[in-house]
Coordinates of C-alpha atoms and ligand atoms in Angstrom, one line a residue:
X587 CA -34.5 -36.6 -24.0
X588 CA -35.0 -40.3 -24.0
X589 CA -32.2 -40.6 -21.4
X590 CA -33.6 -38.1 -18.9
X591 CA -37.1 -39.7 -19.2
X592 CA -35.5 -43.0 -18.4
X593 CA -33.6 -41.5 -15.5
X594 CA -36.6 -39.8 -14.1
X595 CA -38.7 -43.0 -14.2
X596 CA -35.8 -44.9 -12.7
X597 CA -35.6 -42.4 -9.8
X598 CA -39.3 -42.6 -9.3
X599 CA -39.1 -46.4 -9.3
X600 CA -36.3 -46.2 -6.7
X601 CA -33.8 -47.8 -9.0
X602 CA -31.3 -44.9 -9.1
X603 CA -30.0 -43.5 -5.9
X604 CA -29.9 -39.8 -7.0
X605 CA -26.1 -39.5 -7.1
X606 CA -26.6 -36.3 -9.0
X607 CA -27.8 -34.5 -5.9
X608 CA -25.5 -35.9 -3.3
X609 CA -22.3 -35.2 -5.4
X610 CA -21.9 -31.6 -4.3
X611 CA -21.3 -29.5 -1.3
X612 CA -24.0 -28.2 1.0
X613 CA -23.7 -24.7 -0.6
X614 CA -23.6 -21.2 0.7
X615 CA -26.7 -19.8 2.4
X616 CA -28.2 -16.5 1.4
X617 CA -27.4 -15.0 4.7
X618 CA -23.7 -16.0 4.5
X619 CA -23.5 -14.6 1.0
X620 CA -25.0 -11.4 2.2
X621 CA -22.6 -11.0 5.2
X622 CA -19.7 -11.7 2.8
X623 CA -20.9 -9.0 0.5
X624 CA -21.2 -6.5 3.3
X625 CA -17.6 -7.2 4.3
X626 CA -16.6 -6.5 0.7
X627 CA -18.4 -3.2 0.7
X628 CA -16.8 -2.2 4.0
X629 CA -13.3 -3.1 2.6
X630 CA -13.7 -0.7 -0.3
X631 CA -14.0 2.1 2.3
X632 CA -10.8 1.2 4.1
X633 CA -7.1 1.9 3.7
X634 CA -5.5 -0.7 6.0
X635 CA -3.8 -2.7 3.3
X636 CA -2.1 0.4 2.0
X637 CA -1.0 1.5 5.5
X638 CA 0.5 -1.9 6.1
X639 CA 2.5 -1.8 2.8
X640 CA 3.6 1.7 3.5
X641 CA 4.8 0.8 6.9
X642 CA 6.7 -2.2 5.7
X643 CA 8.3 -0.6 2.7
X644 CA 9.2 2.6 4.7
X645 CA 10.3 1.2 8.0
X646 CA 12.1 -1.9 6.6
X647 CA 12.6 -1.3 2.9
X648 CA 14.3 -4.0 0.8
X649 CA 14.5 -7.3 2.7
X650 CA 16.7 -9.9 1.0
X651 CA 16.3 -13.6 2.1
X652 CA 18.5 -14.5 5.0
X653 CA 19.8 -10.9 5.5
X654 CA 19.7 -8.6 8.5
X655 CA 17.0 -6.6 6.7
X656 CA 14.8 -9.7 6.5
X657 CA 15.3 -10.2 10.2
X658 CA 14.1 -6.7 10.8
X659 CA 11.1 -7.4 8.6
X660 CA 10.2 -10.4 10.9
X661 CA 10.4 -8.1 13.9
X662 CA 8.2 -5.5 12.1
X663 CA 5.7 -8.3 11.2
X664 CA 5.4 -9.6 14.8
X665 CA 4.9 -6.0 16.1
X666 CA 2.4 -5.2 13.4
X667 CA 0.3 -8.3 13.8
X668 CA 0.2 -7.8 17.6
X669 CA -0.7 -4.1 17.1
X670 CA -3.6 -5.1 14.8
X671 CA -5.0 -7.6 17.4
X672 CA -3.9 -10.9 16.0
X673 CA -3.3 -13.9 18.3
X674 CA -0.6 -16.5 18.6
X675 CA 1.8 -14.2 16.8
X676 CA 5.2 -15.8 16.4
X677 CA 8.2 -16.5 14.2
X678 CA 9.2 -19.9 12.8
X679 CA 12.9 -19.7 12.0
X680 CA 14.8 -21.9 9.5
X681 CA 18.2 -21.8 7.9
X682 CA 19.0 -20.4 4.5
X683 CA 22.2 -19.6 2.6
X684 CA 22.8 -15.9 2.1
X685 CA 23.7 -14.5 -1.3
X686 CA 24.5 -10.7 -1.5
X687 CA 25.4 -8.7 -4.5
X688 CA 28.5 -6.6 -4.7
X689 CA 29.8 -4.4 -7.5
X690 CA 28.0 -5.0 -10.8
X691 CA 29.4 -3.4 -13.9
X692 CA 29.4 -4.2 -17.6
X693 CA 30.8 -2.2 -20.5
X694 CA 31.5 -2.5 -24.2
X695 CA 35.3 -2.3 -24.3
X696 CA 35.5 -2.1 -28.1
X697 CA 34.6 -1.0 -30.7
X698 CA 32.0 1.3 -29.2
X699 CA 33.1 1.9 -25.6
X700 CA 30.2 2.5 -23.2
X701 CA 28.6 1.4 -20.0
X702 CA 25.8 -1.0 -19.9
X703 CA 23.0 -1.3 -17.2
X704 CA 23.2 -4.7 -15.6
X705 CA 22.4 -6.4 -12.3
X706 CA 23.7 -9.8 -11.1
X707 CA 21.3 -12.7 -11.0
X708 CA 20.6 -14.1 -7.6
X709 CA 23.1 -16.9 -6.9
X710 CA 25.6 -15.7 -9.5
X711 CA 29.3 -16.5 -8.8
X712 CA 31.8 -13.7 -8.9
X713 CA 34.2 -12.7 -11.6
X714 CA 37.8 -12.0 -10.7
X715 CA 38.1 -8.7 -8.9
X716 CA 39.0 -6.8 -12.1
X717 CA 36.3 -8.5 -14.1
X718 CA 36.5 -10.7 -17.2
X719 CA 36.8 -9.5 -20.8
X720 CA 35.5 -11.6 -23.7
X721 CA 33.9 -11.5 -27.0
X722 CA 30.2 -11.2 -27.0
X723 CA 28.3 -14.1 -28.6
X724 CA 24.5 -13.6 -29.1
X725 CA 21.8 -16.3 -29.0
X726 CA 18.2 -15.6 -29.5
X727 CA 17.2 -18.2 -26.9
X728 CA 18.7 -20.3 -24.2
X729 CA 17.7 -23.3 -26.3
X730 CA 20.0 -22.1 -29.0
X731 CA 22.8 -21.9 -26.4
X732 CA 22.1 -25.4 -25.2
X733 CA 22.5 -26.7 -28.8
X734 CA 26.1 -25.5 -29.0
X735 CA 28.9 -28.1 -28.7
X736 CA 30.5 -28.5 -25.2
X737 CA 33.5 -26.3 -24.8
X738 CA 32.8 -24.3 -28.0
X739 CA 32.5 -20.9 -26.4
X740 CA 35.9 -20.8 -24.6
X741 CA 36.4 -17.4 -23.0
X742 CA 33.4 -15.8 -24.6
X743 CA 30.6 -13.7 -23.0
X744 CA 27.3 -15.3 -23.8
X745 CA 24.3 -13.0 -24.5
X746 CA 20.8 -14.4 -24.5
X747 CA 18.5 -12.0 -26.2
X748 CA 15.2 -13.8 -25.6
X749 CA 12.1 -11.5 -25.3
X750 CA 9.3 -12.0 -22.7
X751 CA 5.7 -11.7 -23.8
X752 CA 3.4 -9.4 -21.9
X753 CA 0.1 -11.1 -20.8
X754 CA -2.6 -10.3 -18.2
X755 CA -2.2 -13.6 -16.5
X756 CA 1.6 -13.7 -16.3
X757 CA 2.0 -16.8 -18.5
X758 CA 4.8 -15.0 -20.5
X759 CA 6.9 -15.3 -17.3
X760 CA 6.7 -19.0 -17.1
X761 CA 8.2 -19.2 -20.6
X762 CA 10.8 -16.5 -20.2
X763 CA 12.1 -17.5 -16.8
X764 CA 14.0 -20.6 -18.2
X765 CA 16.8 -18.4 -19.5
X766 CA 17.3 -16.9 -16.0
X767 CA 17.5 -20.4 -14.5
X768 CA 19.6 -22.1 -17.1
X769 CA 22.0 -19.6 -18.7
X770 CA 24.8 -19.6 -16.1
X771 CA 25.0 -23.4 -16.2
X772 CA 24.7 -23.9 -19.9
X773 CA 27.3 -21.2 -20.6
X774 CA 29.6 -23.0 -18.2
X775 CA 29.3 -26.2 -20.1
X776 CA 30.2 -24.4 -23.3
X777 CA 33.3 -22.9 -21.7
X778 CA 32.2 -19.3 -21.6
X779 CA 33.7 -16.8 -19.2
X780 CA 30.5 -15.0 -18.3
X781 CA 26.9 -14.4 -19.4
X782 CA 24.4 -11.7 -19.9
X783 CA 20.6 -12.2 -20.4
X784 CA 18.0 -9.8 -21.5
X785 CA 16.0 -9.1 -18.3
X786 CA 13.0 -11.3 -17.6
X787 CA 10.6 -8.5 -17.7
X788 CA 8.3 -6.5 -20.0
X789 CA 9.3 -2.8 -19.6
X790 CA 11.5 -0.7 -21.7
X791 CA 12.9 1.3 -18.8
X792 CA 16.6 1.2 -18.2
X793 CA 16.6 -1.0 -15.2
X794 CA 17.7 -4.6 -15.2
X795 CA 15.5 -7.2 -13.5
X796 CA 17.2 -9.5 -11.0
X797 CA 15.9 -12.9 -9.9
X798 CA 17.1 -16.2 -8.8
X799 CA 19.0 -18.6 -11.0
X800 CA 18.6 -22.2 -9.7
X801 CA 17.2 -22.3 -6.1
X802 CA 19.7 -21.3 -3.5
X803 CA 19.6 -24.8 -2.1
X804 CA 20.5 -26.3 -5.6
X805 CA 23.2 -23.6 -6.0
X806 CA 24.9 -24.8 -2.8
X807 CA 25.2 -28.2 -4.4
X808 CA 26.0 -27.2 -8.0
X809 CA 28.7 -24.6 -8.5
X810 CA 29.5 -25.2 -12.1
X811 CA 28.3 -21.9 -13.5
X812 CA 29.6 -18.6 -14.9
X813 CA 29.1 -15.1 -13.5
X814 CA 25.7 -14.0 -15.0
X815 CA 23.9 -10.7 -15.0
X816 CA 20.7 -9.3 -16.5
X817 CA 20.7 -6.4 -18.9
X818 CA 18.0 -3.8 -19.1
X819 CA 15.9 -4.2 -22.3
X820 CA 17.2 -1.1 -23.9
X821 CA 20.8 -2.3 -23.3
X822 CA 20.0 -5.6 -24.8
X823 CA 18.6 -3.8 -27.9
X824 CA 21.8 -1.7 -27.9
X825 CA 24.0 -4.7 -28.0
X826 CA 22.0 -6.3 -30.8
X827 CA 22.3 -3.1 -32.9
X828 CA 26.1 -2.9 -32.2
X829 CA 26.4 -6.6 -33.3
X830 CA 24.8 -5.7 -36.6
X831 CA 27.6 -3.2 -37.3
X832 CA 30.7 -5.2 -36.4
X833 CA 32.1 -8.7 -36.3
X834 CA 33.5 -8.6 -32.8
X835 CA 32.5 -6.8 -29.7
X836 CA 34.6 -7.1 -26.5
X837 CA 32.7 -6.9 -23.2
X838 CA 34.0 -6.4 -19.7
X839 CA 31.9 -7.9 -16.9
X840 CA 32.6 -7.4 -13.3
X841 CA 30.5 -9.0 -10.5
X842 CA 31.6 -9.3 -6.9
X843 CA 28.7 -11.0 -5.0
X844 CA 29.3 -12.9 -1.8
X845 CA 27.9 -16.1 -0.6
X846 CA 27.5 -17.4 3.0
X847 CA 26.4 -21.0 3.3
X848 CA 24.3 -20.5 6.5
X849 CA 22.1 -17.7 7.7
X850 CA 18.7 -17.4 9.4
X851 CA 15.4 -16.7 7.8
X852 CA 11.9 -17.4 9.1
X853 CA 8.1 -17.4 8.6
X854 CA 5.9 -15.1 10.7
X855 CA 2.4 -16.3 11.7
X856 CA -0.6 -14.6 13.3
X857 CA -4.1 -15.9 13.9
X858 CA -7.7 -15.0 14.5
X859 CA -8.7 -18.1 16.5
X860 CA -11.9 -19.8 15.5
X861 CA -14.8 -20.0 18.0
X862 CA -16.3 -23.4 17.0
X863 CA -13.6 -25.3 15.2
X864 CA -10.4 -23.5 16.1
X865 CA -8.3 -26.5 14.8
X866 CA -9.7 -25.9 11.3
X867 CA -7.6 -23.3 9.5
X868 CA -7.9 -21.0 6.6
X869 CA -4.5 -19.9 5.4
X870 CA -3.8 -16.6 3.7
X871 CA -0.7 -14.6 3.3
X872 CA 2.2 -13.4 1.2
X873 CA 6.0 -13.5 1.3
X874 CA 7.9 -11.2 3.6
X875 CA 11.2 -11.3 1.8
X876 CA 11.9 -9.2 -1.3
X877 CA 14.7 -8.6 -3.8
X878 CA 17.3 -6.1 -2.7
X879 CA 16.9 -3.5 -5.5
X880 CA 13.5 -1.9 -4.8
X881 CA 11.5 -1.8 -1.6
X882 CA 9.4 -4.8 -2.4
X883 CA 6.2 -2.9 -2.5
X884 CA 4.4 -4.9 -5.2
X885 CA 6.5 -8.0 -4.6
X886 CA 5.3 -8.8 -2.1
X887 CA 4.5 -6.0 0.3
X888 CA 1.1 -5.8 -1.4
X889 CA 0.3 -9.4 -0.7
X890 CA 1.2 -8.9 3.0
X891 CA -1.0 -5.8 3.1
X892 CA -4.0 -7.3 1.3
X893 CA -4.2 -10.5 3.4
X894 CA -3.5 -8.8 6.8
X895 CA -6.1 -6.2 6.0
X896 CA -8.7 -8.8 5.0
X897 CA -8.3 -10.7 8.3
X898 CA -8.2 -7.5 10.3
X899 CA -11.4 -6.3 8.7
X900 CA -13.1 -9.6 9.6
X901 CA -11.9 -9.1 13.2
X902 CA -13.3 -5.6 13.3
X903 CA -16.7 -6.9 12.2
X904 CA -16.7 -10.1 14.3
X905 CA -14.6 -9.3 17.3
X906 CA -15.0 -12.8 18.8
X907 CA -13.8 -14.5 15.5
X908 CA -15.5 -16.7 13.0
X909 CA -16.1 -20.5 13.4
X910 CA -12.8 -21.5 11.9
X911 CA -9.3 -20.0 12.5
X912 CA -7.9 -17.5 10.1
X913 CA -4.1 -17.8 9.9
X914 CA -1.8 -15.2 8.3
X915 CA 1.4 -16.7 7.1
X916 CA 4.2 -14.4 5.9
X917 CA 6.7 -16.7 4.2
X918 CA 10.4 -16.0 4.3
X919 CA 13.0 -16.6 1.6
X920 CA 10.5 -17.0 -1.2
X921 CA 12.6 -15.3 -3.9
X922 CA 15.6 -17.5 -3.6
X923 CA 13.6 -20.7 -4.1
X924 CA 10.6 -21.1 -1.9
X925 CA 12.6 -22.1 1.2
X926 CA 10.0 -20.8 3.7
X927 CA 7.2 -22.6 1.9
X928 CA 9.0 -25.9 2.2
X929 CA 9.9 -25.2 5.9
X930 CA 6.3 -24.3 6.6
X931 CA 4.8 -27.4 4.9
X932 CA 7.3 -29.6 6.7
X933 CA 6.8 -28.1 10.1
X934 CA 3.0 -28.4 9.8
X935 CA 2.8 -31.8 8.1
X936 CA 0.6 -33.2 10.9
X937 CA -1.8 -30.3 10.6
X938 CA -2.5 -30.5 6.9
X939 CA -5.7 -32.4 7.2
X940 CA -7.1 -29.4 9.0
X941 CA -6.2 -26.9 6.5
X942 CA -9.5 -26.0 4.9
X943 CA -8.1 -23.9 2.1
X944 CA -4.9 -21.8 1.4
X945 CA -4.4 -18.7 -0.7
X946 CA -1.3 -16.5 -1.3
X947 CA -1.4 -13.1 -2.8
X948 CA 1.8 -12.7 -4.7
X949 CA 1.2 -11.1 -8.1
X950 CA 1.4 -7.4 -7.4
X951 CA -1.3 -4.9 -6.5
X952 CA -3.5 -4.9 -9.6
X953 CA -7.2 -5.6 -9.4
X954 CA -8.5 -9.2 -9.0
X955 CA -10.3 -10.2 -12.2
X956 CA -10.8 -14.0 -11.8
X957 CA -11.5 -16.5 -9.1
X958 CA -10.0 -20.0 -9.6
X959 CA -10.2 -23.0 -7.3
X960 CA -8.5 -26.3 -6.7
X961 CA -11.3 -28.1 -5.0
X962 CA -12.6 -31.7 -5.1
X963 CA -14.8 -32.3 -8.1
X964 CA -17.8 -32.9 -6.0
X965 CA -17.3 -29.5 -4.3
X966 CA -17.1 -27.5 -7.5
X967 CA -20.4 -25.9 -6.7
X968 CA -18.4 -23.6 -4.4
X969 CA -16.3 -22.3 -7.3
X970 CA -19.6 -21.0 -8.8
X971 CA -21.1 -19.9 -5.5
X972 CA -18.1 -18.0 -4.3
X973 CA -17.6 -16.4 -7.7
X974 CA -21.3 -15.2 -7.5
X975 CA -20.4 -13.4 -4.2
X976 CA -17.3 -11.8 -5.8
X977 CA -19.0 -10.8 -9.1
X978 CA -20.0 -7.3 -7.9
X979 CA -16.2 -6.6 -7.5
X980 CA -15.7 -7.2 -11.2
X981 CA -14.4 -10.7 -10.7
X982 CA -15.2 -13.5 -13.1
X983 CA -15.6 -17.2 -12.4
X984 CA -12.4 -19.1 -13.4
X985 CA -11.7 -22.8 -13.5
X986 CA -10.6 -25.5 -11.1
X987 CA -7.0 -25.3 -12.1
X988 CA -5.8 -22.7 -9.7
X989 CA -2.1 -22.4 -10.0
X990 CA -1.8 -21.0 -6.4
X991 CA 0.7 -18.4 -5.1
X992 CA 4.2 -19.9 -5.1
X993 CA 4.3 -20.5 -1.3
X994 CA 1.0 -22.5 -1.1
X995 CA 2.2 -24.7 -3.9
X996 CA 3.9 -26.9 -1.3
X997 CA 0.5 -27.3 0.5
X998 CA -1.4 -27.9 -2.7
X999 CA 1.1 -30.7 -3.6
X1000 CA 0.0 -32.4 -0.3
X1001 CA -3.7 -32.2 -1.1
X1002 CA -4.7 -29.0 0.6
X1003 CA -7.5 -27.2 -1.4
X1004 CA -6.4 -23.8 -2.7
X1005 CA -7.8 -20.9 -4.5
X1006 CA -6.2 -18.1 -6.6
X1007 CA -7.7 -14.7 -6.6
X1008 CA -6.1 -13.8 -9.8
X1009 CA -4.8 -10.3 -10.2
X1010 CA -4.4 -8.3 -13.4
X1011 CA -0.7 -8.7 -14.1
X1012 CA -0.5 -6.7 -17.3
X1013 CA 2.1 -4.2 -15.8
X1014 CA 3.5 -6.5 -13.1
X1015 CA 6.6 -7.5 -15.0
X1016 CA 7.4 -3.9 -15.8
X1017 CA 8.4 -3.5 -12.1
X1018 CA 9.1 -7.0 -11.0
X1019 CA 12.6 -7.4 -9.3
X1020 CA 13.7 -3.9 -10.3
X1021 CA 14.7 -0.8 -8.3
X1022 CA 11.3 0.5 -9.5
X1023 CA 9.3 -1.8 -7.3
X1024 CA 8.3 1.0 -4.8
X1025 CA 5.2 2.1 -3.0
X1026 CA 4.2 4.8 -5.4
X1027 CA 3.3 2.1 -8.0
X1028 CA 0.4 0.9 -5.8
X1029 CA -3.0 2.3 -6.5
X1030 CA -4.9 2.3 -3.1
X1031 CA -8.3 1.7 -4.7
X1032 CA -7.1 -1.4 -6.6
X1033 CA -5.5 -2.6 -3.4
X1034 CA -8.8 -2.2 -1.5
X1035 CA -10.6 -4.2 -4.2
X1036 CA -8.2 -7.1 -3.4
X1037 CA -9.0 -6.8 0.3
X1038 CA -12.7 -6.8 -0.5
X1039 CA -12.3 -10.1 -2.4
X1040 CA -10.1 -11.8 0.2
X1041 CA -12.4 -10.7 3.1
X1042 CA -15.5 -12.2 1.4
X1043 CA -13.7 -15.4 0.4
X1044 CA -12.1 -15.9 3.8
X1045 CA -15.4 -15.2 5.6
X1046 CA -17.2 -17.8 3.5
X1047 CA -14.5 -20.4 3.9
X1048 CA -14.5 -19.9 7.7
X1049 CA -18.3 -20.0 8.1
X1050 CA -19.6 -22.7 5.8
X1051 CA -20.6 -26.0 7.3
X1052 CA -18.6 -27.9 4.8
X1053 CA -15.2 -28.0 3.2
X1054 CA -13.7 -28.2 -0.2
X1055 CA -12.4 -31.8 -0.1
X1056 CA -13.9 -35.0 -1.4
X1057 CA -16.0 -36.7 1.3
X1058 CA -13.8 -39.7 1.4
X1059 CA -10.6 -37.8 1.2
X1060 CA -7.8 -38.9 3.4
X1061 CA -4.6 -37.0 2.7
X1062 CA -1.4 -37.8 4.5
Ligands
LIG1583 ZN1 6.8 -12.6 -5.1

């Protein structure tokens, strides 16, 4: 009380230069907010996002990084963006190593002979043609494996039985993914002949979840690893029960993946060019590649569909474009280690100052429930003001710690403001990287809610007479 009285009298006396009022963005006008909400309402009546995902998953299907299928996906993307009226549609190719799975088989040899459901981890080395046989040694975490003496597991098959926690925001994945990245290398140090991990996933179905070990670029440099596969959750439970009944279980593991050091991947770009400041760009998109087991519907056909549909809806309503440019980026080779994201950030390094904001949709097809930003402190009023516009869609205001989609991380690291329109990921890791990642898992209404949120957000970012950076910001 005392303080504010003092402040008020100081302001009146001209002693304080009202920093409180100047330290925020100009704000969103009522008319802009209204237009954005109208776009949202229109999006809820449309089906374009679903049609785009259906087209991609049907006409291309799975599209592994660096593969012939990913090349077909790029051709599909170029044709689709042109068909939908985007401008400056083109591919930006880059090199990537190609890893392709072969035979993948595991079985209990003794004392309870039976097949197990496994899939090789991306980047795994091969076993000998006939496979390897070794005694199964279980660890409850990869940390426990790390703690073993070097060379102490000669000829054994390591089994990491670490369970992933189901959460709405996907935070359980961040914790669980360590075993997928580290096991093959740790097992090698201990002298093991092969390794199995409980899938990084939350479902109890009998599918194993694949996923990359270290990034494909790191793998090219570090080959000291053992053949490693993921087990479905019920198979991991089965092994644990079997181990409770006997002292020694013999496992045969056979993996025959192939590795080519150089193949071609690429990003695909399309724009709706701005009318007043075409050089200022709003970036939205998803990743075009997928794992090879399903058809990449939720990961990340959905992200492609959502962002393309949002931009397309804006074009329908504003055929001449908005003030700023809206750019769709479909990143290639995300799954194997964000290779496209790095290529994109490098290729556009001299343009970064003009990137107003970037957002990637890559967390499935569930409803958006929270809006998070990564804006300059003095522009935080936009976190609240955009959240106000999104609220009718059931979206809450988040915080300023947006973690971003994986591919915009490289832009965020260079100072580009980002947002995350955070989806409900409760079921995401039931399907993630499995054969079950298919179109039927997408609810068209939930997908349309995503489009509604993206359309409103993109519209505002493209129209406000301000940006999300600090006034004196000067990024390189
Ligand atoms: Zn993804």
